[in-house]
mmCIF file of C-alpha atoms in Angstrom:
data_model
loop_
_atom_site.group_PDB
_atom_site.id
_atom_site.type_symbol
_atom_site.label_atom_id
_atom_site.label_comp_id
_atom_site.label_asym_id
_atom_site.label_seq_id
_atom_site.Cartn_x
_atom_site.Cartn_y
_atom_site.Cartn_z
ATOM 1 C CA MET E 1 97.206 117.073 99.618
ATOM 2 C CA LEU E 2 98.962 118.662 102.485
ATOM 3 C CA PRO E 3 100.260 122.385 102.092
ATOM 4 C CA SER E 4 104.054 122.572 101.168
ATOM 5 C CA ARG E 5 105.031 124.304 104.328
ATOM 6 C CA LEU E 6 103.601 121.253 106.346
ATOM 7 C CA LEU E 7 105.231 118.784 104.040
ATOM 8 C CA LEU E 8 108.487 120.393 104.457
ATOM 9 C CA HIS E 9 108.316 120.734 108.305
ATOM 10 C CA GLY E 10 111.190 118.435 109.557
ATOM 11 C CA GLY E 11 112.209 117.604 105.858
ATOM 12 C CA ARG E 12 115.605 115.846 105.825
ATOM 13 C CA VAL E 13 118.431 116.931 103.570
ATOM 14 C CA LEU E 14 121.938 115.458 102.977
ATOM 15 C CA VAL E 15 124.663 117.732 102.331
ATOM 16 C CA VAL E 16 127.991 116.434 100.903
ATOM 17 C CA ASP E 17 130.791 118.942 100.492
ATOM 18 C CA ASP E 18 134.413 119.167 101.982
ATOM 19 C CA ASP E 19 134.275 122.807 102.556
ATOM 20 C CA PRO E 20 133.470 123.575 106.232
ATOM 21 C CA ALA E 21 132.198 127.064 105.783
ATOM 22 C CA THR E 22 129.692 125.854 103.053
ATOM 23 C CA LEU E 23 128.581 122.913 105.425
ATOM 24 C CA SER E 24 128.035 125.562 108.303
ATOM 25 C CA LEU E 25 126.193 128.029 105.929
ATOM 26 C CA LEU E 26 123.705 125.350 104.549
ATOM 27 C CA ASP E 27 123.235 123.979 108.124
ATOM 28 C CA GLU E 28 122.055 127.303 109.349
ATOM 29 C CA LEU E 29 119.906 128.017 106.223
ATOM 30 C CA LEU E 30 118.067 124.698 106.152
ATOM 31 C CA GLN E 31 117.222 124.824 109.858
ATOM 32 C CA SER E 32 116.097 128.411 109.765
ATOM 33 C CA ALA E 33 113.802 127.434 106.906
ATOM 34 C CA GLY E 34 112.283 124.641 108.860
ATOM 35 C CA PHE E 35 114.067 121.589 107.773
ATOM 36 C CA ALA E 36 115.173 119.245 110.213
ATOM 37 C CA PRO E 37 119.029 119.447 111.319
ATOM 38 C CA PRO E 38 120.767 118.352 107.915
ATOM 39 C CA THR E 39 123.204 115.457 107.654
ATOM 40 C CA LEU E 40 126.481 117.134 106.866
ATOM 41 C CA VAL E 41 129.202 114.999 105.171
ATOM 42 C CA ALA E 42 132.572 116.554 104.725
ATOM 43 C CA ASP E 43 134.384 113.077 103.790
ATOM 44 C CA PRO E 44 132.487 111.308 101.068
ATOM 45 C CA ARG E 45 133.854 108.092 102.282
ATOM 46 C CA GLU E 46 131.426 108.050 104.995
ATOM 47 C CA LEU E 47 128.658 108.517 102.662
ATOM 48 C CA LYS E 48 127.501 105.000 102.162
ATOM 49 C CA ALA E 49 127.203 104.340 105.847
ATOM 50 C CA TRP E 50 124.859 107.475 106.049
ATOM 51 C CA SER E 51 122.818 106.616 102.969
ATOM 52 C CA GLU E 52 122.162 103.103 104.042
ATOM 53 C CA THR E 53 120.857 104.039 107.546
ATOM 54 C CA ARG E 54 118.855 107.142 106.749
ATOM 55 C CA GLY E 55 116.288 108.490 104.092
ATOM 56 C CA PHE E 56 116.268 112.117 102.643
ATOM 57 C CA ASP E 57 113.953 114.461 100.980
ATOM 58 C CA ALA E 58 116.767 116.296 99.106
ATOM 59 C CA MET E 59 120.517 115.812 98.620
ATOM 60 C CA LEU E 60 123.122 118.721 97.940
ATOM 61 C CA LEU E 61 126.403 117.584 96.374
ATOM 62 C CA ASP E 62 129.729 119.213 95.662
ATOM 63 C CA LEU E 63 131.740 117.828 92.610
ATOM 64 C CA ASP E 64 135.346 118.790 93.468
ATOM 65 C CA MET E 65 136.151 116.752 96.619
ATOM 66 C CA PRO E 66 139.317 114.820 97.815
ATOM 67 C CA HIS E 67 139.124 110.839 98.138
ATOM 68 C CA MET E 68 135.828 110.541 96.185
ATOM 69 C CA ASP E 69 134.678 113.154 93.598
ATOM 70 C CA GLY E 70 131.052 114.050 92.932
ATOM 71 C CA TRP E 71 130.595 111.684 90.077
ATOM 72 C CA GLU E 72 131.632 108.780 92.288
ATOM 73 C CA VAL E 73 129.324 109.846 94.986
ATOM 74 C CA LEU E 74 126.653 109.871 92.335
ATOM 75 C CA ASP E 75 127.305 106.402 91.412
ATOM 76 C CA VAL E 76 127.042 105.370 94.965
ATOM 77 C CA LEU E 77 123.738 107.258 95.366
ATOM 78 C CA ARG E 78 122.212 105.639 92.309
ATOM 79 C CA ALA E 79 123.207 102.290 93.464
ATOM 80 C CA ARG E 80 121.529 102.969 96.864
ATOM 81 C CA TYR E 81 118.247 104.457 95.593
ATOM 82 C CA GLY E 82 117.877 103.314 92.042
ATOM 83 C CA ASP E 83 114.589 104.780 90.618
ATOM 84 C CA ASN E 84 113.551 106.056 94.090
ATOM 85 C CA MET E 85 116.684 108.453 94.383
ATOM 86 C CA PRO E 86 115.752 111.656 96.276
ATOM 87 C CA PRO E 87 116.124 114.909 94.152
ATOM 88 C CA LEU E 88 119.842 115.704 93.972
ATOM 89 C CA ILE E 89 121.114 119.271 93.519
ATOM 90 C CA VAL E 90 124.731 119.731 92.484
ATOM 91 C CA VAL E 91 126.435 122.763 94.196
ATOM 92 C CA SER E 92 129.680 123.468 92.538
ATOM 93 C CA GLY E 93 132.120 126.139 91.717
ATOM 94 C CA ASP E 94 132.475 124.405 88.180
ATOM 95 C CA THR E 95 130.407 126.610 85.835
ATOM 96 C CA ARG E 96 131.417 124.626 82.647
ATOM 97 C CA ARG E 97 128.395 123.806 80.785
ATOM 98 C CA GLY E 98 129.575 120.271 79.858
ATOM 99 C CA ASN E 99 129.688 119.314 83.530
ATOM 100 C CA GLN E 100 126.284 120.867 84.082
ATOM 101 C CA VAL E 101 124.831 118.761 81.248
ATOM 102 C CA ARG E 102 126.965 115.608 82.627
ATOM 103 C CA ALA E 103 125.493 116.046 86.170
ATOM 104 C CA LEU E 104 121.863 116.298 84.872
ATOM 105 C CA SER E 105 122.336 113.090 82.696
ATOM 106 C CA ALA E 106 123.856 111.229 85.532
ATOM 107 C CA GLY E 107 120.702 111.775 87.827
ATOM 108 C CA ALA E 108 120.931 115.184 89.115
ATOM 109 C CA CYS E 109 117.736 117.370 89.173
ATOM 110 C CA ASP E 110 119.410 120.797 89.316
ATOM 111 C CA TYR E 111 122.732 122.687 89.129
ATOM 112 C CA VAL E 112 123.461 125.552 91.227
ATOM 113 C CA THR E 113 127.003 127.412 90.903
ATOM 114 C CA LYS E 114 129.250 128.665 93.641
ATOM 115 C CA PRO E 115 128.982 131.275 94.902
ATOM 116 C CA PHE E 116 125.253 130.793 95.376
ATOM 117 C CA ASP E 117 122.405 133.262 96.124
ATOM 118 C CA THR E 118 121.101 131.639 99.403
ATOM 119 C CA ASN E 119 117.391 132.651 98.749
ATOM 120 C CA GLU E 120 117.666 131.104 95.249
ATOM 121 C CA LEU E 121 119.185 127.921 96.637
ATOM 122 C CA LEU E 122 116.486 127.498 99.205
ATOM 123 C CA LEU E 123 113.751 127.991 96.785
ATOM 124 C CA ARG E 124 115.439 125.309 94.580
ATOM 125 C CA ILE E 125 115.493 123.165 97.531
ATOM 126 C CA ARG E 126 112.218 123.609 98.717
ATOM 127 C CA MET E 127 110.735 123.114 95.207
ATOM 128 C CA HIS E 128 112.585 119.764 94.561
ATOM 129 C CA ALA E 129 112.140 118.442 98.207
ATOM 130 C CA THR E 130 108.277 119.358 98.070
ATOM 131 C CA GLY E 131 107.991 117.772 94.724
ATOM 132 C CA HIS E 132 109.786 114.541 96.203
ATOM 133 C CA MET E 133 107.549 114.564 99.439
ATOM 134 C CA ASN E 134 104.354 114.799 97.424
ATOM 135 C CA ARG E 135 105.382 112.053 95.251
ATOM 136 C CA HIS E 136 106.139 109.835 98.252
ATOM 137 C CA LEU E 137 102.664 110.731 99.672
ATOM 138 C CA LEU E 138 101.055 109.849 96.539
ATOM 139 C CA ARG E 139 103.030 106.354 96.493
ATOM 140 C CA GLU E 140 101.775 105.861 99.903
ATOM 141 C CA GLN E 141 98.137 106.928 99.226
ATOM 142 C CA LYS E 142 98.249 104.559 96.169
ATOM 143 C CA SER E 143 99.531 101.790 98.082
ATOM 144 C CA GLU E 144 96.876 102.329 100.652
ATOM 145 C CA LEU E 145 94.046 102.439 97.994
ATOM 146 C CA GLU E 146 95.291 99.404 96.466
ATOM 147 C CA ALA E 147 95.278 97.592 99.681
ATOM 148 C CA THR E 148 91.848 98.679 100.422
ATOM 149 C CA VAL E 149 90.774 97.692 96.817
ATOM 150 C CA GLN E 150 92.120 94.354 97.425
ATOM 151 C CA GLN E 151 90.473 93.891 100.826
ATOM 152 C CA ARG E 152 87.080 94.956 99.265
ATOM 153 C CA THR E 153 87.629 92.814 96.239
ATOM 154 C CA SER E 154 88.488 89.781 98.616
ATOM 155 C CA ALA E 155 85.347 90.397 100.714
ATOM 156 C CA LEU E 156 83.077 90.546 97.694
ATOM 157 C CA ARG E 157 84.638 87.316 96.358
ATOM 158 C CA GLN E 158 83.997 85.700 99.762
ATOM 159 C CA SER E 159 80.435 86.935 99.838
ATOM 160 C CA ARG E 160 79.666 85.683 96.304
ATOM 161 C CA LEU E 161 81.242 82.252 97.279
ATOM 162 C CA GLN E 162 79.043 81.841 100.372
ATOM 163 C CA ILE E 163 76.084 82.695 98.205
ATOM 164 C CA LEU E 164 76.960 80.070 95.840
ATOM 165 C CA ARG E 165 77.599 77.481 98.586
ATOM 166 C CA MET E 166 74.198 78.313 100.128
ATOM 167 C CA LEU E 167 72.793 77.661 96.766
ATOM 168 C CA GLY E 168 74.559 74.361 96.474
ATOM 169 C CA ARG E 169 73.440 73.397 99.915
ATOM 170 C CA ALA E 170 69.682 74.199 98.790
ATOM 171 C CA ALA E 171 70.151 71.877 95.881
ATOM 172 C CA GLU E 172 71.393 69.061 98.116
ATOM 173 C CA PHE E 173 68.175 69.379 100.467
ATOM 174 C CA ARG E 174 65.979 69.154 97.307
ATOM 175 C CA ASP E 175 67.649 66.141 95.881
ATOM 176 C CA ASN E 176 68.169 64.196 99.006
ATOM 177 C CA GLU E 177 72.041 64.375 98.274
ATOM 178 C CA THR E 178 74.544 64.533 101.272
ATOM 179 C CA GLY E 179 76.961 67.326 101.848
ATOM 180 C CA ALA E 180 79.587 64.684 101.961
ATOM 181 C CA HIS E 181 78.701 63.630 98.179
ATOM 182 C CA ILE E 182 79.224 67.241 97.003
ATOM 183 C CA LEU E 183 82.503 67.515 99.087
ATOM 184 C CA ARG E 184 83.861 64.328 97.599
ATOM 185 C CA MET E 185 82.907 65.115 93.797
ATOM 186 C CA SER E 186 84.111 68.593 94.261
ATOM 187 C CA HIS E 187 87.506 67.554 95.734
ATOM 188 C CA VAL E 188 87.979 64.776 93.110
ATOM 189 C CA SER E 189 87.081 67.268 90.192
ATOM 190 C CA ALA E 190 89.815 69.663 91.586
ATOM 191 C CA LEU E 191 92.306 66.744 91.813
ATOM 192 C CA LEU E 192 91.507 65.605 88.072
ATOM 193 C CA ALA E 193 91.773 69.220 86.874
ATOM 194 C CA ARG E 194 95.311 69.528 88.419
ATOM 195 C CA GLU E 195 96.414 66.188 87.091
ATOM 196 C CA LEU E 196 95.268 67.570 83.427
ATOM 197 C CA GLY E 197 97.395 70.691 83.903
ATOM 198 C CA TRP E 198 95.341 73.271 85.297
ATOM 199 C CA ASP E 199 96.964 75.927 87.452
ATOM 200 C CA GLU E 200 95.986 76.285 91.017
ATOM 201 C CA GLU E 201 93.733 79.481 90.497
ATOM 202 C CA ARG E 202 91.586 77.370 87.961
ATOM 203 C CA CYS E 203 91.537 74.297 90.292
ATOM 204 C CA GLU E 204 90.455 76.541 93.111
ATOM 205 C CA LEU E 205 87.554 77.590 90.800
ATOM 206 C CA MET E 206 86.688 73.956 89.997
ATOM 207 C CA LEU E 207 86.646 73.266 93.602
ATOM 208 C CA ASN E 208 84.060 75.955 94.248
ATOM 209 C CA ALA E 209 82.051 75.700 90.920
ATOM 210 C CA SER E 210 81.522 72.013 90.650
ATOM 211 C CA PRO E 211 79.343 71.642 93.695
ATOM 212 C CA LEU E 212 76.680 73.720 91.746
ATOM 213 C CA HIS E 213 76.442 71.163 88.938
ATOM 214 C CA ASP E 214 72.805 69.950 89.814
ATOM 215 C CA ILE E 215 71.509 73.582 91.163
ATOM 216 C CA GLY E 216 68.957 73.414 88.464
ATOM 217 C CA LYS E 217 66.952 70.531 90.328
ATOM 218 C CA ILE E 218 65.560 73.149 92.543
ATOM 219 C CA ALA E 219 63.297 74.065 89.597
ATOM 220 C CA ILE E 220 62.148 70.332 89.150
ATOM 221 C CA PRO E 221 58.901 69.233 90.559
ATOM 222 C CA ASP E 222 58.907 67.179 93.579
ATOM 223 C CA ALA E 223 56.923 64.436 91.961
ATOM 224 C CA ILE E 224 59.561 63.849 89.329
ATOM 225 C CA LEU E 225 62.690 64.750 91.358
ATOM 226 C CA LEU E 226 61.662 62.608 94.298
ATOM 227 C CA LYS E 227 59.973 59.713 92.435
ATOM 228 C CA ALA E 228 61.066 56.371 93.751
ATOM 229 C CA GLY E 229 60.543 54.219 90.707
ATOM 230 C CA PRO E 230 61.850 54.709 87.213
ATOM 231 C CA LEU E 231 60.857 58.134 85.315
ATOM 232 C CA THR E 232 58.670 57.984 82.344
ATOM 233 C CA PRO E 233 60.154 59.310 78.815
ATOM 234 C CA GLN E 234 58.108 62.499 79.493
ATOM 235 C CA GLU E 235 59.240 62.666 83.243
ATOM 236 C CA ARG E 236 62.881 62.140 82.063
ATOM 237 C CA GLU E 237 62.775 65.190 79.653
ATOM 238 C CA VAL E 238 61.565 67.261 82.481
ATOM 239 C CA MET E 239 64.323 65.916 84.720
ATOM 240 C CA GLN E 240 66.910 66.724 82.015
ATOM 241 C CA GLU E 241 65.899 70.266 81.996
ATOM 242 C CA HIS E 242 67.602 70.849 85.204
ATOM 243 C CA THR E 243 70.862 71.413 83.114
ATOM 244 C CA VAL E 244 69.272 74.493 81.259
ATOM 245 C CA LYS E 245 67.758 75.683 84.347
ATOM 246 C CA GLY E 246 70.746 75.418 86.533
ATOM 247 C CA ALA E 247 72.681 77.443 83.678
ATOM 248 C CA ALA E 248 69.935 79.997 83.673
ATOM 249 C CA ILE E 249 70.255 80.493 87.508
ATOM 250 C CA LEU E 250 74.026 80.842 87.608
ATOM 251 C CA ARG E 251 74.594 82.888 84.345
ATOM 252 C CA ALA E 252 76.139 86.111 85.263
ATOM 253 C CA PRO E 253 74.592 89.464 83.974
ATOM 254 C CA GLU E 254 75.653 90.481 80.528
ATOM 255 C CA GLY E 255 79.028 92.259 80.770
ATOM 256 C CA GLU E 256 79.833 91.181 84.398
ATOM 257 C CA GLY E 257 83.026 89.101 84.239
ATOM 258 C CA ASN E 258 82.934 86.381 86.995
ATOM 259 C CA GLU E 259 85.110 83.320 86.369
ATOM 260 C CA LEU E 260 83.570 81.392 89.303
ATOM 261 C CA LEU E 261 79.989 81.857 87.811
ATOM 262 C CA ALA E 262 81.194 81.292 84.259
ATOM 263 C CA MET E 263 82.843 77.873 84.955
ATOM 264 C CA ALA E 264 79.758 77.002 87.398
ATOM 265 C CA THR E 265 77.327 77.731 84.503
ATOM 266 C CA GLU E 266 79.206 75.741 81.895
ATOM 267 C CA ILE E 267 79.440 72.783 84.151
ATOM 268 C CA ALA E 268 75.781 72.985 85.184
ATOM 269 C CA LEU E 269 74.834 73.220 81.508
ATOM 270 C CA HIS E 270 77.080 70.483 80.054
ATOM 271 C CA HIS E 271 77.802 67.906 82.780
ATOM 272 C CA HIS E 272 75.391 65.302 81.156
ATOM 273 C CA GLU E 273 77.017 65.699 77.672
ATOM 274 C CA ARG E 274 78.517 62.430 76.433
ATOM 275 C CA TRP E 275 82.080 62.159 74.657
ATOM 276 C CA ASP E 276 80.170 60.323 71.774
ATOM 277 C CA GLY E 277 77.640 63.160 71.324
ATOM 278 C CA GLY E 278 74.792 61.160 72.973
ATOM 279 C CA GLY E 279 74.343 63.329 75.969
ATOM 280 C CA TYR E 280 72.094 66.322 76.692
ATOM 281 C CA PRO E 281 70.966 69.211 76.481
ATOM 282 C CA CYS E 282 73.140 70.179 73.435
ATOM 283 C CA GLY E 283 74.390 66.899 72.102
ATOM 284 C CA LEU E 284 77.945 68.117 72.072
ATOM 285 C CA ALA E 285 80.853 65.614 71.528
ATOM 286 C CA GLY E 286 84.572 65.460 72.287
ATOM 287 C CA VAL E 287 86.387 68.552 72.909
ATOM 288 C CA ASP E 288 83.410 70.649 71.878
ATOM 289 C CA ILE E 289 82.234 69.798 75.473
ATOM 290 C CA PRO E 290 84.000 72.228 78.022
ATOM 291 C CA GLN E 291 86.588 70.520 79.986
ATOM 292 C CA SER E 292 85.243 71.357 83.191
ATOM 293 C CA ALA E 293 82.020 69.565 82.403
ATOM 294 C CA ARG E 294 83.848 66.407 81.172
ATOM 295 C CA ILE E 295 85.886 66.438 84.448
ATOM 296 C CA VAL E 296 82.816 66.892 86.696
ATOM 297 C CA ALA E 297 81.074 64.161 84.612
ATOM 298 C CA VAL E 298 83.548 61.563 85.719
ATOM 299 C CA ALA E 299 83.727 62.690 89.350
ATOM 300 C CA ASP E 300 79.927 62.899 89.566
ATOM 301 C CA VAL E 301 79.234 59.352 88.210
ATOM 302 C CA LEU E 302 81.979 57.843 90.386
ATOM 303 C CA ASP E 303 80.581 59.338 93.543
ATOM 304 C CA ALA E 304 76.987 58.480 92.617
ATOM 305 C CA LEU E 305 77.781 54.803 91.773
ATOM 306 C CA THR E 306 79.696 54.203 95.028
ATOM 307 C CA SER E 307 77.087 55.869 97.174
ATOM 308 C CA THR E 308 73.922 54.401 98.757
ATOM 309 C CA ARG E 309 70.628 55.770 97.678
ATOM 310 C CA PRO E 310 66.935 54.990 98.529
ATOM 311 C CA TYR E 311 66.810 53.251 95.166
ATOM 312 C CA LYS E 312 70.047 51.574 94.937
ATOM 313 C CA THR E 313 72.877 49.962 96.920
ATOM 314 C CA ALA E 314 76.453 51.210 96.863
ATOM 315 C CA TRP E 315 78.849 49.808 94.264
ATOM 316 C CA THR E 316 82.288 49.072 95.252
ATOM 317 C CA PHE E 317 85.173 51.531 94.194
ATOM 318 C CA ALA E 318 86.468 48.967 91.921
ATOM 319 C CA GLU E 319 82.975 48.222 90.214
ATOM 320 C CA ALA E 320 82.461 51.949 89.707
ATOM 321 C CA LEU E 321 86.057 52.446 88.327
ATOM 322 C CA ALA E 322 85.576 49.452 85.889
ATOM 323 C CA PHE E 323 82.289 50.838 84.807
ATOM 324 C CA ILE E 324 83.831 54.133 84.105
ATOM 325 C CA GLN E 325 86.782 52.534 82.221
ATOM 326 C CA ALA E 326 84.266 50.464 80.169
ATOM 327 C CA HIS E 327 82.611 53.613 78.974
ATOM 328 C CA ASP E 328 85.906 55.379 78.102
ATOM 329 C CA GLY E 329 85.580 57.228 74.790
ATOM 330 C CA ARG E 330 81.796 56.657 74.574
ATOM 331 C CA HIS E 331 80.265 58.443 77.721
ATOM 332 C CA PHE E 332 83.540 59.859 79.221
ATOM 333 C CA ASP E 333 86.545 61.636 77.979
ATOM 334 C CA PRO E 334 89.554 59.360 77.675
ATOM 335 C CA ASP E 335 92.057 61.734 79.212
ATOM 336 C CA VAL E 336 89.887 62.421 82.293
ATOM 337 C CA VAL E 337 89.382 58.626 82.739
ATOM 338 C CA ALA E 338 93.121 58.020 82.410
ATOM 339 C CA ALA E 339 93.825 60.937 85.015
ATOM 340 C CA LEU E 340 91.371 59.118 87.304
ATOM 341 C CA CYS E 341 92.952 55.764 86.994
ATOM 342 C CA ARG E 342 96.590 57.329 87.652
ATOM 343 C CA ASN E 343 95.230 58.952 90.673
ATOM 344 C CA ARG E 344 92.894 56.069 92.147
ATOM 345 C CA HIS E 345 94.548 56.155 95.415
ATOM 346 C CA ARG E 346 94.337 59.817 96.064
ATOM 347 C CA VAL E 347 90.790 59.571 95.063
ATOM 348 C CA GLN E 348 90.121 56.782 97.607
ATOM 349 C CA GLU E 349 91.792 58.937 100.169
ATOM 350 C CA ILE E 350 89.250 61.815 99.538
ATOM 351 C CA ARG E 351 86.413 59.249 99.732
ATOM 352 C CA HIS E 352 87.620 58.169 103.043
ATOM 353 C CA HIS E 353 88.046 61.671 104.376
ATOM 354 C CA PHE E 354 84.664 62.676 103.423
ATOM 355 C CA GLN E 355 82.597 59.796 104.443
ATOM 356 C CA ASP E 356 78.700 60.048 104.731
ATOM 357 C CA ALA E 357 77.743 60.306 108.345
ATOM 358 C CA ASP E 358 76.075 56.962 108.410
ATOM 359 C CA ALA E 359 79.087 55.285 106.785
ATOM 360 C CA GLY E 360 80.771 54.729 110.120
#
């Protein structure tokens, strides 16, 4: 915190008083104390223009004035500054206790009666102006600190997102998946989430979490993961462990709240559950399956069916959509399937935009 004498150097004061002698006295007093030349207003009708073009650290106000009395001036100043009104000291020849209480209730921070002691008045001005300037400094420091925290939070979020994307790419290399597959299924997942009423923040989470649905495959042996022919029952059991292993990789440490990791974890664990309860690894059914996983299940199967793989040719979009509709209510959530059907043209646009490199 800066010393008060430095804070007050050049402090700005507004004086509203119709008495020329008082204005002259206060002008000399304030400048000799280190304040900037004060703004002197003899006609309160000019006040609105002054208050709109200048900021002040303290204000002195007489009550008994022609054209506009001090109460009307107070109304103008409150309307101009609201909750951020600088400290206002009433300097008045009216010694009635009721007016003092009224002035303090109306927004004044102090009340000094005329004739005033110059040293006492200066001390009061200094005290209130220092407090106001210190509060202003604290607000600026708080604003700067909040901006710094936001920047660092954003940087941390971007760093985590980059790490997760690298993990996703690692899974693609292990599974011979293409980057275009990941882009298609993640954008379709976000599209379906939006259609189902998710807000933009959660849709953004879906876009970045869904590419990690198969991250657990990096823990599956090559002999099984890359096998060209059908898997044996025992091999299939090992393959199915990629859901549990993926969740273990992504699960955030206890007590660390991270919405992106939380969504990625539930998708990795549950995207092979079935609506009828016949899926794995937990055998969940219906709405007990997290909606994020139900959405990704549809988007992932759609893209897998319409993609060429070493062991299969690509289905047409119409064939894949018909397959998903045929399994509506058994394998897939009917609401997600309906959202896919309503948005089939937009899904095809996504597929066209993110074609595989060898698709032409």
